[in-house]
Short mmCIF file of N, CA and C in Angstrom, two decimals:
data_model
loop_
_atom_site.label_atom_id
_atom_site.label_comp_id
_atom_site.label_asym_id
_atom_site.label_seq_id
_atom_site.Cartn_x
_atom_site.Cartn_y
_atom_site.Cartn_z
N MET A 1 -8.30 1.54 -21.51
CA MET A 1 -7.60 0.30 -21.18
C MET A 1 -8.55 -0.58 -20.35
N SER A 2 -8.57 -1.88 -20.64
CA SER A 2 -9.41 -2.80 -19.88
C SER A 2 -8.77 -3.06 -18.52
N ILE A 3 -9.55 -3.61 -17.61
CA ILE A 3 -9.02 -3.90 -16.27
C ILE A 3 -7.87 -4.91 -16.35
N MET A 4 -7.97 -5.90 -17.23
CA MET A 4 -6.89 -6.89 -17.35
C MET A 4 -5.63 -6.25 -17.94
N GLU A 5 -5.78 -5.32 -18.85
CA GLU A 5 -4.62 -4.61 -19.40
C GLU A 5 -3.96 -3.76 -18.30
N SER A 6 -4.78 -3.11 -17.49
CA SER A 6 -4.24 -2.31 -16.38
C SER A 6 -3.47 -3.20 -15.40
N ILE A 7 -4.04 -4.34 -15.07
CA ILE A 7 -3.38 -5.25 -14.14
C ILE A 7 -2.06 -5.75 -14.73
N SER A 8 -2.06 -6.02 -16.02
CA SER A 8 -0.83 -6.54 -16.64
C SER A 8 0.28 -5.48 -16.67
N GLN A 9 -0.07 -4.21 -16.64
CA GLN A 9 0.91 -3.13 -16.63
C GLN A 9 1.46 -2.85 -15.23
N ARG A 10 0.74 -3.26 -14.20
CA ARG A 10 1.18 -3.04 -12.83
C ARG A 10 2.37 -3.93 -12.53
N ARG A 11 3.46 -3.31 -12.17
CA ARG A 11 4.70 -4.03 -11.88
C ARG A 11 5.35 -3.39 -10.67
N THR A 12 6.39 -4.03 -10.17
CA THR A 12 7.19 -3.47 -9.08
C THR A 12 8.26 -2.59 -9.69
N TYR A 13 8.16 -1.29 -9.39
CA TYR A 13 9.13 -0.32 -9.88
C TYR A 13 9.99 0.15 -8.71
N TYR A 14 11.28 -0.18 -8.77
CA TYR A 14 12.21 0.26 -7.75
C TYR A 14 12.94 1.54 -8.15
N GLN A 15 13.05 1.77 -9.43
CA GLN A 15 13.79 2.94 -9.91
C GLN A 15 12.79 4.05 -10.24
N ILE A 16 12.59 4.93 -9.24
CA ILE A 16 11.61 6.01 -9.34
C ILE A 16 12.26 7.33 -8.97
N ASN A 17 11.58 8.42 -9.35
CA ASN A 17 12.07 9.74 -8.97
C ASN A 17 10.91 10.63 -8.54
N LYS A 18 11.20 11.87 -8.24
CA LYS A 18 10.19 12.80 -7.74
C LYS A 18 9.38 13.48 -8.85
N LYS A 19 9.68 13.18 -10.10
CA LYS A 19 9.01 13.83 -11.24
C LYS A 19 7.81 13.01 -11.69
N LEU A 20 6.64 13.40 -11.22
CA LEU A 20 5.42 12.68 -11.61
C LEU A 20 4.94 13.15 -12.97
N PRO A 21 4.37 12.24 -13.76
CA PRO A 21 3.84 12.61 -15.08
C PRO A 21 2.48 13.31 -15.00
N VAL A 22 1.90 13.39 -13.80
CA VAL A 22 0.61 14.05 -13.58
C VAL A 22 0.73 14.94 -12.35
N ASP A 23 -0.20 15.84 -12.20
CA ASP A 23 -0.25 16.70 -11.03
C ASP A 23 -0.59 15.87 -9.78
N THR A 24 -0.05 16.24 -8.64
CA THR A 24 -0.33 15.49 -7.41
C THR A 24 -1.81 15.51 -7.05
N ARG A 25 -2.55 16.50 -7.53
CA ARG A 25 -4.00 16.51 -7.28
C ARG A 25 -4.65 15.26 -7.85
N LYS A 26 -4.18 14.82 -9.01
CA LYS A 26 -4.74 13.61 -9.64
C LYS A 26 -4.41 12.38 -8.80
N VAL A 27 -3.20 12.32 -8.27
CA VAL A 27 -2.81 11.20 -7.40
C VAL A 27 -3.70 11.17 -6.16
N LYS A 28 -3.89 12.31 -5.53
CA LYS A 28 -4.75 12.39 -4.33
C LYS A 28 -6.16 11.93 -4.66
N GLU A 29 -6.67 12.39 -5.79
CA GLU A 29 -8.03 12.05 -6.21
C GLU A 29 -8.18 10.54 -6.42
N VAL A 30 -7.23 9.93 -7.11
CA VAL A 30 -7.28 8.50 -7.38
C VAL A 30 -7.23 7.70 -6.08
N ILE A 31 -6.38 8.11 -5.15
CA ILE A 31 -6.26 7.40 -3.87
C ILE A 31 -7.54 7.54 -3.06
N GLN A 32 -8.12 8.71 -3.04
CA GLN A 32 -9.38 8.90 -2.32
C GLN A 32 -10.50 8.08 -2.95
N GLN A 33 -10.57 8.10 -4.27
CA GLN A 33 -11.61 7.36 -4.97
C GLN A 33 -11.47 5.86 -4.74
N ALA A 34 -10.26 5.35 -4.85
CA ALA A 34 -10.04 3.92 -4.63
C ALA A 34 -10.42 3.52 -3.21
N THR A 35 -10.04 4.34 -2.25
CA THR A 35 -10.34 4.04 -0.84
C THR A 35 -11.84 3.98 -0.61
N GLU A 36 -12.56 4.83 -1.29
CA GLU A 36 -14.02 4.84 -1.16
C GLU A 36 -14.66 3.65 -1.85
N LEU A 37 -14.11 3.22 -2.99
CA LEU A 37 -14.76 2.20 -3.81
C LEU A 37 -14.43 0.76 -3.45
N VAL A 38 -13.27 0.51 -2.87
CA VAL A 38 -12.88 -0.88 -2.58
C VAL A 38 -13.79 -1.44 -1.49
N PRO A 39 -14.38 -2.61 -1.75
CA PRO A 39 -15.31 -3.19 -0.79
C PRO A 39 -14.61 -3.88 0.37
N ASP A 40 -15.37 -4.09 1.44
CA ASP A 40 -14.90 -4.92 2.54
C ASP A 40 -16.10 -5.56 3.24
N ALA A 41 -15.84 -6.61 3.98
CA ALA A 41 -16.89 -7.38 4.64
C ALA A 41 -17.67 -6.50 5.62
N PHE A 42 -18.97 -6.66 5.63
CA PHE A 42 -19.87 -5.95 6.52
C PHE A 42 -19.74 -4.43 6.35
N ASN A 43 -19.18 -4.01 5.23
CA ASN A 43 -18.97 -2.59 4.96
C ASN A 43 -18.28 -1.90 6.14
N MET A 44 -17.28 -2.60 6.70
CA MET A 44 -16.65 -2.11 7.95
C MET A 44 -15.79 -0.87 7.76
N LYS A 45 -15.27 -0.65 6.58
CA LYS A 45 -14.45 0.53 6.29
C LYS A 45 -13.32 0.69 7.30
N SER A 46 -12.56 -0.37 7.47
CA SER A 46 -11.46 -0.36 8.44
C SER A 46 -10.15 0.15 7.84
N ALA A 47 -10.05 0.21 6.51
CA ALA A 47 -8.81 0.64 5.87
C ALA A 47 -8.59 2.14 6.08
N ARG A 48 -7.33 2.48 6.33
CA ARG A 48 -6.91 3.87 6.48
C ARG A 48 -5.69 4.08 5.61
N VAL A 49 -5.59 5.27 5.03
CA VAL A 49 -4.47 5.60 4.14
C VAL A 49 -3.88 6.94 4.57
N VAL A 50 -2.56 7.00 4.59
CA VAL A 50 -1.85 8.25 4.77
C VAL A 50 -0.99 8.44 3.53
N LEU A 51 -1.07 9.60 2.93
CA LEU A 51 -0.28 9.93 1.74
C LEU A 51 0.81 10.91 2.13
N ALA A 52 2.05 10.45 2.06
CA ALA A 52 3.21 11.29 2.40
C ALA A 52 3.78 11.88 1.12
N LEU A 53 3.84 13.19 1.05
CA LEU A 53 4.38 13.90 -0.11
C LEU A 53 5.40 14.94 0.37
N GLY A 54 6.20 15.42 -0.55
CA GLY A 54 7.13 16.51 -0.26
C GLY A 54 8.07 16.20 0.90
N GLN A 55 8.15 17.13 1.83
CA GLN A 55 9.04 16.98 2.98
C GLN A 55 8.69 15.75 3.81
N LYS A 56 7.39 15.46 3.94
CA LYS A 56 6.97 14.30 4.74
C LYS A 56 7.46 13.00 4.10
N GLN A 57 7.53 12.95 2.78
CA GLN A 57 8.07 11.78 2.09
C GLN A 57 9.52 11.54 2.53
N ASP A 58 10.32 12.60 2.51
CA ASP A 58 11.73 12.49 2.90
C ASP A 58 11.87 12.13 4.38
N GLU A 59 11.07 12.78 5.23
CA GLU A 59 11.12 12.51 6.67
C GLU A 59 10.74 11.06 6.97
N LEU A 60 9.75 10.55 6.23
CA LEU A 60 9.32 9.16 6.43
C LEU A 60 10.47 8.20 6.22
N TRP A 61 11.16 8.30 5.09
CA TRP A 61 12.20 7.33 4.79
C TRP A 61 13.45 7.54 5.64
N ASP A 62 13.68 8.75 6.10
CA ASP A 62 14.76 8.97 7.07
C ASP A 62 14.41 8.29 8.40
N ALA A 63 13.13 8.38 8.78
CA ALA A 63 12.67 7.72 10.01
C ALA A 63 12.76 6.20 9.89
N VAL A 64 12.46 5.67 8.70
CA VAL A 64 12.58 4.22 8.48
C VAL A 64 14.03 3.81 8.65
N TYR A 65 14.94 4.54 8.05
CA TYR A 65 16.37 4.23 8.17
C TYR A 65 16.79 4.27 9.64
N ASP A 66 16.39 5.30 10.34
CA ASP A 66 16.75 5.45 11.77
C ASP A 66 16.17 4.33 12.62
N ALA A 67 14.94 3.90 12.31
CA ALA A 67 14.30 2.84 13.09
C ALA A 67 15.08 1.54 13.02
N PHE A 68 15.76 1.31 11.91
CA PHE A 68 16.55 0.09 11.76
C PHE A 68 17.98 0.25 12.25
N GLY A 69 18.34 1.44 12.71
CA GLY A 69 19.68 1.65 13.24
C GLY A 69 20.79 1.29 12.27
N GLY A 70 20.57 1.55 10.99
CA GLY A 70 21.59 1.28 9.99
C GLY A 70 21.64 -0.16 9.49
N LYS A 71 20.74 -1.03 9.95
CA LYS A 71 20.75 -2.44 9.54
C LYS A 71 20.20 -2.65 8.13
N VAL A 72 19.50 -1.65 7.60
CA VAL A 72 19.05 -1.69 6.21
C VAL A 72 19.93 -0.69 5.46
N PRO A 73 20.52 -1.09 4.34
CA PRO A 73 21.44 -0.20 3.63
C PRO A 73 20.79 1.15 3.27
N ARG A 74 21.53 2.21 3.49
CA ARG A 74 21.05 3.56 3.19
C ARG A 74 20.63 3.67 1.72
N GLU A 75 21.37 3.01 0.83
CA GLU A 75 21.06 3.08 -0.60
C GLU A 75 19.66 2.54 -0.89
N LYS A 76 19.28 1.49 -0.19
CA LYS A 76 17.96 0.90 -0.40
C LYS A 76 16.88 1.88 0.07
N ILE A 77 17.05 2.42 1.26
CA ILE A 77 16.09 3.38 1.80
C ILE A 77 16.02 4.61 0.91
N ASP A 78 17.17 5.07 0.45
CA ASP A 78 17.20 6.26 -0.41
C ASP A 78 16.52 6.02 -1.74
N SER A 79 16.47 4.76 -2.21
CA SER A 79 15.76 4.48 -3.47
C SER A 79 14.26 4.71 -3.30
N PHE A 80 13.73 4.48 -2.11
CA PHE A 80 12.32 4.76 -1.83
C PHE A 80 12.11 6.25 -1.58
N LYS A 81 13.05 6.85 -0.86
CA LYS A 81 13.00 8.28 -0.57
C LYS A 81 13.06 9.09 -1.86
N ALA A 82 13.68 8.56 -2.91
CA ALA A 82 13.81 9.25 -4.20
C ALA A 82 12.47 9.45 -4.89
N GLY A 83 11.44 8.74 -4.44
CA GLY A 83 10.13 8.85 -5.05
C GLY A 83 9.41 10.14 -4.69
N ALA A 84 8.32 10.39 -5.37
CA ALA A 84 7.52 11.59 -5.16
C ALA A 84 6.65 11.48 -3.91
N GLY A 85 6.37 10.26 -3.48
CA GLY A 85 5.50 10.08 -2.31
C GLY A 85 5.44 8.63 -1.89
N THR A 86 4.74 8.41 -0.78
CA THR A 86 4.52 7.06 -0.27
C THR A 86 3.09 6.97 0.25
N VAL A 87 2.42 5.89 -0.13
CA VAL A 87 1.11 5.58 0.42
C VAL A 87 1.34 4.64 1.59
N LEU A 88 0.87 5.01 2.76
CA LEU A 88 0.96 4.16 3.95
C LEU A 88 -0.41 3.55 4.18
N TYR A 89 -0.45 2.23 4.32
CA TYR A 89 -1.70 1.51 4.50
C TYR A 89 -1.83 1.04 5.94
N PHE A 90 -3.00 1.30 6.51
CA PHE A 90 -3.31 0.92 7.88
C PHE A 90 -4.69 0.26 7.90
N TYR A 91 -4.98 -0.41 9.03
CA TYR A 91 -6.37 -0.74 9.33
C TYR A 91 -6.62 -0.27 10.75
N ASP A 92 -7.86 0.10 11.02
CA ASP A 92 -8.23 0.64 12.33
C ASP A 92 -8.76 -0.49 13.22
N GLU A 93 -7.97 -0.85 14.22
CA GLU A 93 -8.35 -1.92 15.14
C GLU A 93 -9.65 -1.62 15.88
N ASP A 94 -9.92 -0.34 16.17
CA ASP A 94 -11.16 0.00 16.87
C ASP A 94 -12.39 -0.37 16.05
N VAL A 95 -12.32 -0.18 14.73
CA VAL A 95 -13.43 -0.56 13.85
C VAL A 95 -13.60 -2.08 13.87
N VAL A 96 -12.51 -2.80 13.78
CA VAL A 96 -12.55 -4.25 13.79
C VAL A 96 -13.13 -4.77 15.11
N LYS A 97 -12.65 -4.25 16.22
CA LYS A 97 -13.14 -4.68 17.53
C LYS A 97 -14.62 -4.38 17.72
N SER A 98 -15.06 -3.24 17.22
CA SER A 98 -16.47 -2.87 17.33
C SER A 98 -17.36 -3.89 16.61
N LEU A 99 -16.94 -4.29 15.43
CA LEU A 99 -17.73 -5.28 14.68
C LEU A 99 -17.63 -6.66 15.32
N GLN A 100 -16.49 -6.98 15.91
CA GLN A 100 -16.37 -8.26 16.62
C GLN A 100 -17.38 -8.31 17.76
N GLU A 101 -17.58 -7.20 18.43
CA GLU A 101 -18.55 -7.14 19.54
C GLU A 101 -19.97 -7.21 19.01
N GLN A 102 -20.25 -6.54 17.91
CA GLN A 102 -21.59 -6.51 17.33
C GLN A 102 -22.00 -7.87 16.75
N PHE A 103 -21.04 -8.55 16.15
CA PHE A 103 -21.33 -9.81 15.45
C PHE A 103 -20.41 -10.90 15.99
N ALA A 104 -20.64 -11.30 17.22
CA ALA A 104 -19.76 -12.24 17.92
C ALA A 104 -19.59 -13.56 17.16
N LEU A 105 -20.61 -13.98 16.45
CA LEU A 105 -20.54 -15.24 15.71
C LEU A 105 -19.41 -15.23 14.68
N TYR A 106 -19.09 -14.04 14.15
CA TYR A 106 -18.06 -13.90 13.13
C TYR A 106 -16.79 -13.23 13.66
N ALA A 107 -16.68 -13.07 14.95
CA ALA A 107 -15.61 -12.26 15.56
C ALA A 107 -14.21 -12.63 15.07
N VAL A 108 -13.94 -13.91 14.98
CA VAL A 108 -12.60 -14.35 14.59
C VAL A 108 -12.25 -13.93 13.16
N ASN A 109 -13.25 -13.70 12.34
CA ASN A 109 -13.02 -13.38 10.93
C ASN A 109 -12.75 -11.91 10.64
N PHE A 110 -13.18 -11.00 11.51
CA PHE A 110 -13.05 -9.58 11.19
C PHE A 110 -11.60 -9.13 10.98
N PRO A 111 -10.62 -9.57 11.77
CA PRO A 111 -9.24 -9.17 11.45
C PRO A 111 -8.78 -9.70 10.09
N ILE A 112 -9.22 -10.91 9.74
CA ILE A 112 -8.87 -11.48 8.44
C ILE A 112 -9.51 -10.66 7.33
N TRP A 113 -10.78 -10.34 7.49
CA TRP A 113 -11.48 -9.57 6.47
C TRP A 113 -10.88 -8.16 6.34
N ALA A 114 -10.44 -7.58 7.43
CA ALA A 114 -9.81 -6.26 7.37
C ALA A 114 -8.52 -6.33 6.55
N GLN A 115 -7.74 -7.39 6.74
CA GLN A 115 -6.51 -7.56 5.97
C GLN A 115 -6.81 -7.80 4.49
N GLN A 116 -7.86 -8.58 4.22
CA GLN A 116 -8.24 -8.83 2.83
C GLN A 116 -8.63 -7.53 2.14
N ALA A 117 -9.44 -6.73 2.81
CA ALA A 117 -9.87 -5.45 2.23
C ALA A 117 -8.67 -4.53 2.02
N ASN A 118 -7.72 -4.56 2.95
CA ASN A 118 -6.54 -3.73 2.82
C ASN A 118 -5.71 -4.18 1.62
N GLY A 119 -5.59 -5.48 1.43
CA GLY A 119 -4.87 -6.00 0.27
C GLY A 119 -5.53 -5.58 -1.04
N MET A 120 -6.86 -5.63 -1.08
CA MET A 120 -7.56 -5.18 -2.28
C MET A 120 -7.30 -3.69 -2.53
N LEU A 121 -7.29 -2.91 -1.46
CA LEU A 121 -7.02 -1.48 -1.60
C LEU A 121 -5.60 -1.23 -2.10
N GLN A 122 -4.64 -1.95 -1.56
CA GLN A 122 -3.26 -1.80 -2.01
C GLN A 122 -3.14 -2.10 -3.50
N PHE A 123 -3.73 -3.20 -3.93
CA PHE A 123 -3.66 -3.60 -5.33
C PHE A 123 -4.37 -2.59 -6.22
N THR A 124 -5.51 -2.10 -5.78
CA THR A 124 -6.28 -1.14 -6.58
C THR A 124 -5.50 0.17 -6.75
N ILE A 125 -4.94 0.68 -5.66
CA ILE A 125 -4.17 1.92 -5.75
C ILE A 125 -2.92 1.71 -6.60
N TRP A 126 -2.24 0.59 -6.40
CA TRP A 126 -1.03 0.28 -7.18
C TRP A 126 -1.35 0.27 -8.68
N THR A 127 -2.45 -0.37 -9.04
CA THR A 127 -2.86 -0.45 -10.44
C THR A 127 -3.29 0.92 -10.95
N ALA A 128 -4.02 1.66 -10.14
CA ALA A 128 -4.46 3.00 -10.55
C ALA A 128 -3.28 3.95 -10.74
N LEU A 129 -2.27 3.84 -9.89
CA LEU A 129 -1.07 4.66 -10.08
C LEU A 129 -0.39 4.32 -11.40
N ARG A 130 -0.33 3.03 -11.71
CA ARG A 130 0.30 2.62 -12.96
C ARG A 130 -0.48 3.14 -14.16
N ASP A 131 -1.81 3.19 -14.04
CA ASP A 131 -2.63 3.78 -15.10
C ASP A 131 -2.27 5.24 -15.35
N LEU A 132 -1.74 5.90 -14.32
CA LEU A 132 -1.29 7.30 -14.44
C LEU A 132 0.17 7.38 -14.90
N ASN A 133 0.74 6.23 -15.27
CA ASN A 133 2.15 6.13 -15.67
C ASN A 133 3.11 6.43 -14.52
N ILE A 134 2.69 6.03 -13.33
CA ILE A 134 3.49 6.18 -12.12
C ILE A 134 3.95 4.80 -11.69
N GLY A 135 5.21 4.69 -11.32
CA GLY A 135 5.75 3.42 -10.83
C GLY A 135 5.67 3.35 -9.32
N ALA A 136 5.50 2.15 -8.79
CA ALA A 136 5.40 1.96 -7.34
C ALA A 136 5.89 0.56 -6.97
N SER A 137 6.16 0.38 -5.69
CA SER A 137 6.48 -0.94 -5.14
C SER A 137 5.81 -1.05 -3.79
N LEU A 138 5.67 -2.26 -3.32
CA LEU A 138 5.03 -2.48 -2.02
C LEU A 138 6.09 -2.97 -1.04
N GLN A 139 6.20 -2.26 0.09
CA GLN A 139 7.22 -2.56 1.10
C GLN A 139 6.56 -2.92 2.42
N HIS A 140 7.30 -3.67 3.23
CA HIS A 140 6.79 -4.12 4.53
C HIS A 140 7.88 -3.97 5.58
N TYR A 141 8.09 -2.76 6.03
CA TYR A 141 9.08 -2.49 7.06
C TYR A 141 8.46 -2.47 8.46
N ASN A 142 7.18 -2.67 8.53
CA ASN A 142 6.51 -2.78 9.81
C ASN A 142 6.71 -4.20 10.36
N PRO A 143 6.73 -4.44 11.62
CA PRO A 143 6.39 -3.54 12.72
C PRO A 143 7.57 -2.70 13.23
N VAL A 144 8.75 -2.88 12.68
CA VAL A 144 9.92 -2.16 13.19
C VAL A 144 9.71 -0.65 13.15
N ILE A 145 9.01 -0.17 12.13
CA ILE A 145 8.85 1.28 11.96
C ILE A 145 7.56 1.84 12.54
N ASP A 146 6.72 0.99 13.11
CA ASP A 146 5.38 1.42 13.55
C ASP A 146 5.40 2.66 14.44
N GLU A 147 6.20 2.64 15.47
CA GLU A 147 6.20 3.78 16.42
C GLU A 147 6.71 5.05 15.76
N ALA A 148 7.73 4.94 14.94
CA ALA A 148 8.27 6.12 14.25
C ALA A 148 7.23 6.72 13.31
N VAL A 149 6.50 5.88 12.61
CA VAL A 149 5.47 6.35 11.68
C VAL A 149 4.33 7.01 12.44
N LYS A 150 3.88 6.38 13.51
CA LYS A 150 2.79 6.96 14.31
C LYS A 150 3.19 8.32 14.87
N LYS A 151 4.43 8.44 15.29
CA LYS A 151 4.90 9.71 15.83
C LYS A 151 4.99 10.77 14.73
N LEU A 152 5.57 10.41 13.60
CA LEU A 152 5.76 11.35 12.50
C LEU A 152 4.43 11.89 11.98
N PHE A 153 3.43 11.04 11.87
CA PHE A 153 2.15 11.44 11.29
C PHE A 153 1.05 11.62 12.34
N GLN A 154 1.41 11.53 13.61
CA GLN A 154 0.46 11.70 14.72
C GLN A 154 -0.77 10.81 14.54
N MET A 155 -0.50 9.51 14.40
CA MET A 155 -1.54 8.54 14.16
C MET A 155 -2.10 8.00 15.48
N PRO A 156 -3.39 7.67 15.50
CA PRO A 156 -3.95 7.04 16.69
C PRO A 156 -3.36 5.65 16.91
N ASP A 157 -3.32 5.22 18.15
CA ASP A 157 -2.78 3.90 18.47
C ASP A 157 -3.57 2.78 17.79
N SER A 158 -4.83 3.01 17.50
CA SER A 158 -5.67 1.96 16.92
C SER A 158 -5.35 1.70 15.44
N TRP A 159 -4.61 2.61 14.80
CA TRP A 159 -4.25 2.41 13.40
C TRP A 159 -3.03 1.51 13.32
N GLN A 160 -3.20 0.35 12.71
CA GLN A 160 -2.12 -0.63 12.59
C GLN A 160 -1.53 -0.59 11.17
N LEU A 161 -0.24 -0.32 11.10
CA LEU A 161 0.43 -0.22 9.81
C LEU A 161 0.52 -1.59 9.15
N VAL A 162 0.18 -1.63 7.86
CA VAL A 162 0.18 -2.88 7.10
C VAL A 162 1.27 -2.89 6.04
N ALA A 163 1.43 -1.77 5.31
CA ALA A 163 2.39 -1.74 4.20
C ALA A 163 2.71 -0.31 3.81
N GLN A 164 3.78 -0.16 3.05
CA GLN A 164 4.22 1.13 2.54
C GLN A 164 4.40 1.01 1.03
N MET A 165 3.94 2.02 0.29
CA MET A 165 4.03 1.98 -1.17
C MET A 165 4.69 3.26 -1.69
N PRO A 166 6.03 3.26 -1.80
CA PRO A 166 6.68 4.41 -2.41
C PRO A 166 6.38 4.45 -3.91
N PHE A 167 6.18 5.66 -4.43
CA PHE A 167 5.85 5.80 -5.85
C PHE A 167 6.52 7.04 -6.43
N GLY A 168 6.62 7.05 -7.75
CA GLY A 168 7.21 8.21 -8.41
C GLY A 168 7.27 8.04 -9.90
N GLY A 169 7.94 8.99 -10.53
CA GLY A 169 8.18 8.88 -11.96
C GLY A 169 9.06 7.68 -12.25
N ILE A 170 8.83 7.04 -13.36
CA ILE A 170 9.56 5.82 -13.72
C ILE A 170 10.87 6.20 -14.41
N THR A 171 11.98 5.72 -13.85
CA THR A 171 13.28 5.99 -14.46
C THR A 171 13.84 4.78 -15.20
N ALA A 172 13.30 3.59 -14.91
CA ALA A 172 13.73 2.38 -15.62
C ALA A 172 12.63 1.33 -15.50
N GLU A 173 12.44 0.58 -16.57
CA GLU A 173 11.45 -0.49 -16.57
C GLU A 173 12.02 -1.74 -15.89
N PRO A 174 11.19 -2.47 -15.16
CA PRO A 174 11.66 -3.74 -14.59
C PRO A 174 11.87 -4.78 -15.69
N GLU A 175 12.60 -5.82 -15.35
CA GLU A 175 12.81 -6.90 -16.32
C GLU A 175 11.48 -7.59 -16.62
N ALA A 176 11.39 -8.17 -17.79
CA ALA A 176 10.17 -8.87 -18.19
C ALA A 176 9.89 -10.04 -17.25
N LYS A 177 8.61 -10.28 -17.01
CA LYS A 177 8.21 -11.40 -16.16
C LYS A 177 8.32 -12.70 -16.96
N GLU A 178 8.73 -13.75 -16.27
CA GLU A 178 8.72 -15.08 -16.89
C GLU A 178 7.29 -15.58 -16.94
N LYS A 179 6.94 -16.18 -18.05
CA LYS A 179 5.60 -16.77 -18.18
C LYS A 179 5.58 -18.07 -17.38
N GLU A 180 4.60 -18.21 -16.52
CA GLU A 180 4.51 -19.42 -15.70
C GLU A 180 3.47 -20.37 -16.24
N ASP A 181 3.56 -21.60 -15.83
CA ASP A 181 2.53 -22.59 -16.14
C ASP A 181 1.43 -22.41 -15.11
N ILE A 182 0.42 -21.64 -15.48
CA ILE A 182 -0.63 -21.27 -14.52
C ILE A 182 -1.45 -22.47 -14.06
N SER A 183 -1.38 -23.58 -14.77
CA SER A 183 -2.12 -24.77 -14.35
C SER A 183 -1.59 -25.32 -13.03
N ASN A 184 -0.39 -24.91 -12.62
CA ASN A 184 0.12 -25.31 -11.31
C ASN A 184 -0.62 -24.61 -10.17
N ARG A 185 -1.28 -23.49 -10.49
CA ARG A 185 -1.97 -22.73 -9.46
C ARG A 185 -3.47 -22.60 -9.66
N VAL A 186 -3.95 -22.91 -10.87
CA VAL A 186 -5.38 -22.81 -11.16
C VAL A 186 -5.86 -24.15 -11.67
N LYS A 187 -6.83 -24.70 -10.98
CA LYS A 187 -7.42 -25.97 -11.39
C LYS A 187 -8.82 -25.68 -11.92
N ILE A 188 -9.08 -26.11 -13.12
CA ILE A 188 -10.40 -25.89 -13.73
C ILE A 188 -11.12 -27.23 -13.80
N CYS A 189 -12.30 -27.27 -13.21
CA CYS A 189 -13.10 -28.48 -13.16
C CYS A 189 -14.40 -28.25 -13.93
N GLU A 190 -14.61 -29.05 -14.97
CA GLU A 190 -15.84 -28.91 -15.78
C GLU A 190 -16.65 -30.17 -15.73
#
């Protein structure tokens, strides 16, 4: 499959289950490989990933529900908990601060570049999971869940949570995307 075909297959899958079409070793391998290959400015390597599987997957989404004190419907949280796992995306503030000190001229840009690299990593992993016929979605329950996540996974304070990606076997396809007039967003000048 070409890269554009892979990207076109990547969608938001909310209806997932714990039955993966591949062994979890393959999922771990793909996540590790993507994390190593995705570039970032000054080769800072600020992105951090935690992969929650099995019991930790269930504990994570129970902790998310608890952090909101019932303000997010249990059914919604349980739809993520129903997945086989969750990729948690972080960036390490200590790495960013170190580069800000080393390269003061660019200091203001390092947090931006760290977020950009993290976004590329999220997209790469999301697309790679879809190549394995795994469905995923991208969630943003932080900062409300930050402390609960750090406690559950014993994370350093310098790791800042960016996003959560529950994934699993696909139980239903999302609705077809509407074709947009891309000229509203892309200007070509010749």
